[in-house]
Protein backbone atom coordinates (compact mmCIF):
# COMPACT_ATOMS: atom_id res chain seq x y z
CA MET A 1 -14.19 5.22 -47.23
CA SER A 2 -10.67 4.83 -45.93
CA SER A 3 -9.68 4.16 -42.39
CA ILE A 4 -6.39 5.39 -41.00
CA ILE A 5 -4.89 3.73 -37.99
CA ASP A 6 -2.87 6.02 -35.75
CA PHE A 7 0.19 4.35 -34.29
CA GLN A 8 2.04 5.72 -31.31
CA SER A 9 5.34 7.32 -32.13
CA ALA A 10 8.48 5.91 -30.58
CA ALA A 11 8.67 8.94 -28.29
CA ASP A 12 5.07 8.45 -27.13
CA ARG A 13 5.71 4.75 -26.44
CA ALA A 14 8.89 5.57 -24.54
CA ALA A 15 7.09 8.20 -22.46
CA ALA A 16 4.26 5.76 -21.64
CA HIS A 17 6.76 3.09 -20.62
CA ALA A 18 8.77 5.54 -18.52
CA LYS A 19 5.61 6.62 -16.70
CA ALA A 20 4.65 2.97 -16.12
CA PHE A 21 8.05 2.16 -14.65
CA VAL A 22 7.94 5.20 -12.34
CA HIS A 23 4.55 4.07 -11.04
CA MET A 24 5.78 0.47 -10.63
CA GLU A 25 8.54 1.27 -8.15
CA GLY A 26 6.44 1.17 -4.98
CA ASP A 27 4.57 -1.93 -6.07
CA VAL A 28 7.79 -3.71 -7.00
CA CYS A 29 9.23 -2.94 -3.56
CA ASP A 30 6.06 -4.09 -1.78
CA LEU A 31 5.94 -7.27 -3.84
CA GLU A 32 9.58 -8.06 -3.09
CA ARG A 33 9.10 -7.46 0.63
CA MET A 34 6.03 -9.69 0.77
CA ALA A 35 7.91 -12.41 -1.11
CA HIS A 36 10.74 -12.15 1.41
CA ILE A 37 8.29 -12.48 4.32
CA ALA A 38 6.62 -15.48 2.67
CA LEU A 39 9.94 -17.19 2.11
CA ALA A 40 11.09 -16.57 5.68
CA GLN A 41 7.79 -17.82 7.11
CA ILE A 42 7.73 -20.96 4.97
CA GLN A 43 11.34 -21.79 5.87
CA ASP A 44 10.53 -21.58 9.58
CA CYS A 45 7.47 -23.83 9.36
CA SER A 46 7.30 -27.47 10.26
CA VAL A 47 4.45 -29.78 11.09
CA PRO A 48 2.62 -27.86 13.81
CA ASP A 49 2.69 -29.79 17.06
CA ASP A 50 2.24 -26.83 19.35
CA ASP A 51 0.65 -23.39 19.41
CA HIS A 52 3.84 -21.71 18.19
CA GLY A 53 4.06 -24.03 15.17
CA CYS A 54 0.43 -23.39 14.31
CA ARG A 55 0.99 -19.64 14.52
CA GLU A 56 4.03 -19.85 12.23
CA LEU A 57 2.03 -21.88 9.71
CA GLU A 58 -0.84 -19.37 9.84
CA LEU A 59 1.60 -16.52 9.15
CA ALA A 60 3.13 -18.41 6.24
CA VAL A 61 -0.24 -19.15 4.66
CA PHE A 62 -1.31 -15.52 5.10
CA ALA A 63 1.91 -14.17 3.60
CA VAL A 64 1.75 -16.45 0.58
CA ALA A 65 -1.94 -15.65 0.01
CA GLN A 66 -1.25 -11.91 0.26
CA LEU A 67 1.70 -12.24 -2.10
CA THR A 68 -0.57 -13.90 -4.65
CA ILE A 69 -3.11 -11.08 -4.41
CA MET A 70 -0.41 -8.43 -4.71
CA ALA A 71 1.25 -10.14 -7.67
CA LYS A 72 -2.04 -10.42 -9.56
CA ALA A 73 -2.85 -6.75 -8.94
CA PHE A 74 0.66 -5.75 -9.98
CA ARG A 75 0.41 -7.60 -13.27
CA LYS A 76 -3.04 -6.18 -14.03
CA ASN A 77 -1.89 -2.63 -13.29
CA TYR A 78 1.32 -2.98 -15.26
CA GLU A 79 -0.50 -4.38 -18.29
CA ALA A 80 -3.00 -1.50 -18.15
CA ALA A 81 -0.17 1.02 -17.95
CA TYR A 82 1.61 -0.69 -20.82
CA ARG A 83 -1.49 -0.15 -22.96
CA GLY A 84 -1.35 3.55 -22.06
CA GLN A 85 -4.11 3.53 -19.46
CA GLU A 86 -3.71 5.37 -16.16
CA TRP A 87 -2.10 3.43 -13.33
CA PRO A 88 -4.73 2.94 -10.61
CA GLU A 89 -3.70 4.34 -7.23
């Protein structure tokens, strides 16, 4: 009994990659914006010695944590799309 492996054609691979990149645009923009917020918040933080400093630190920690979540989801979705699976909405 022989087994034949079907490989994607170059056109099919290109179409899958094009679709993945189209779906990535919004996520890439969101990821970049969150990174910008995280950077700005971290740069403005110092050792909190007042309520304002504590608030700035809280915002920085939140932004960096959210950026981590978004980046992990982005990578997971991109890798799924790269394998030809549907991009989750």
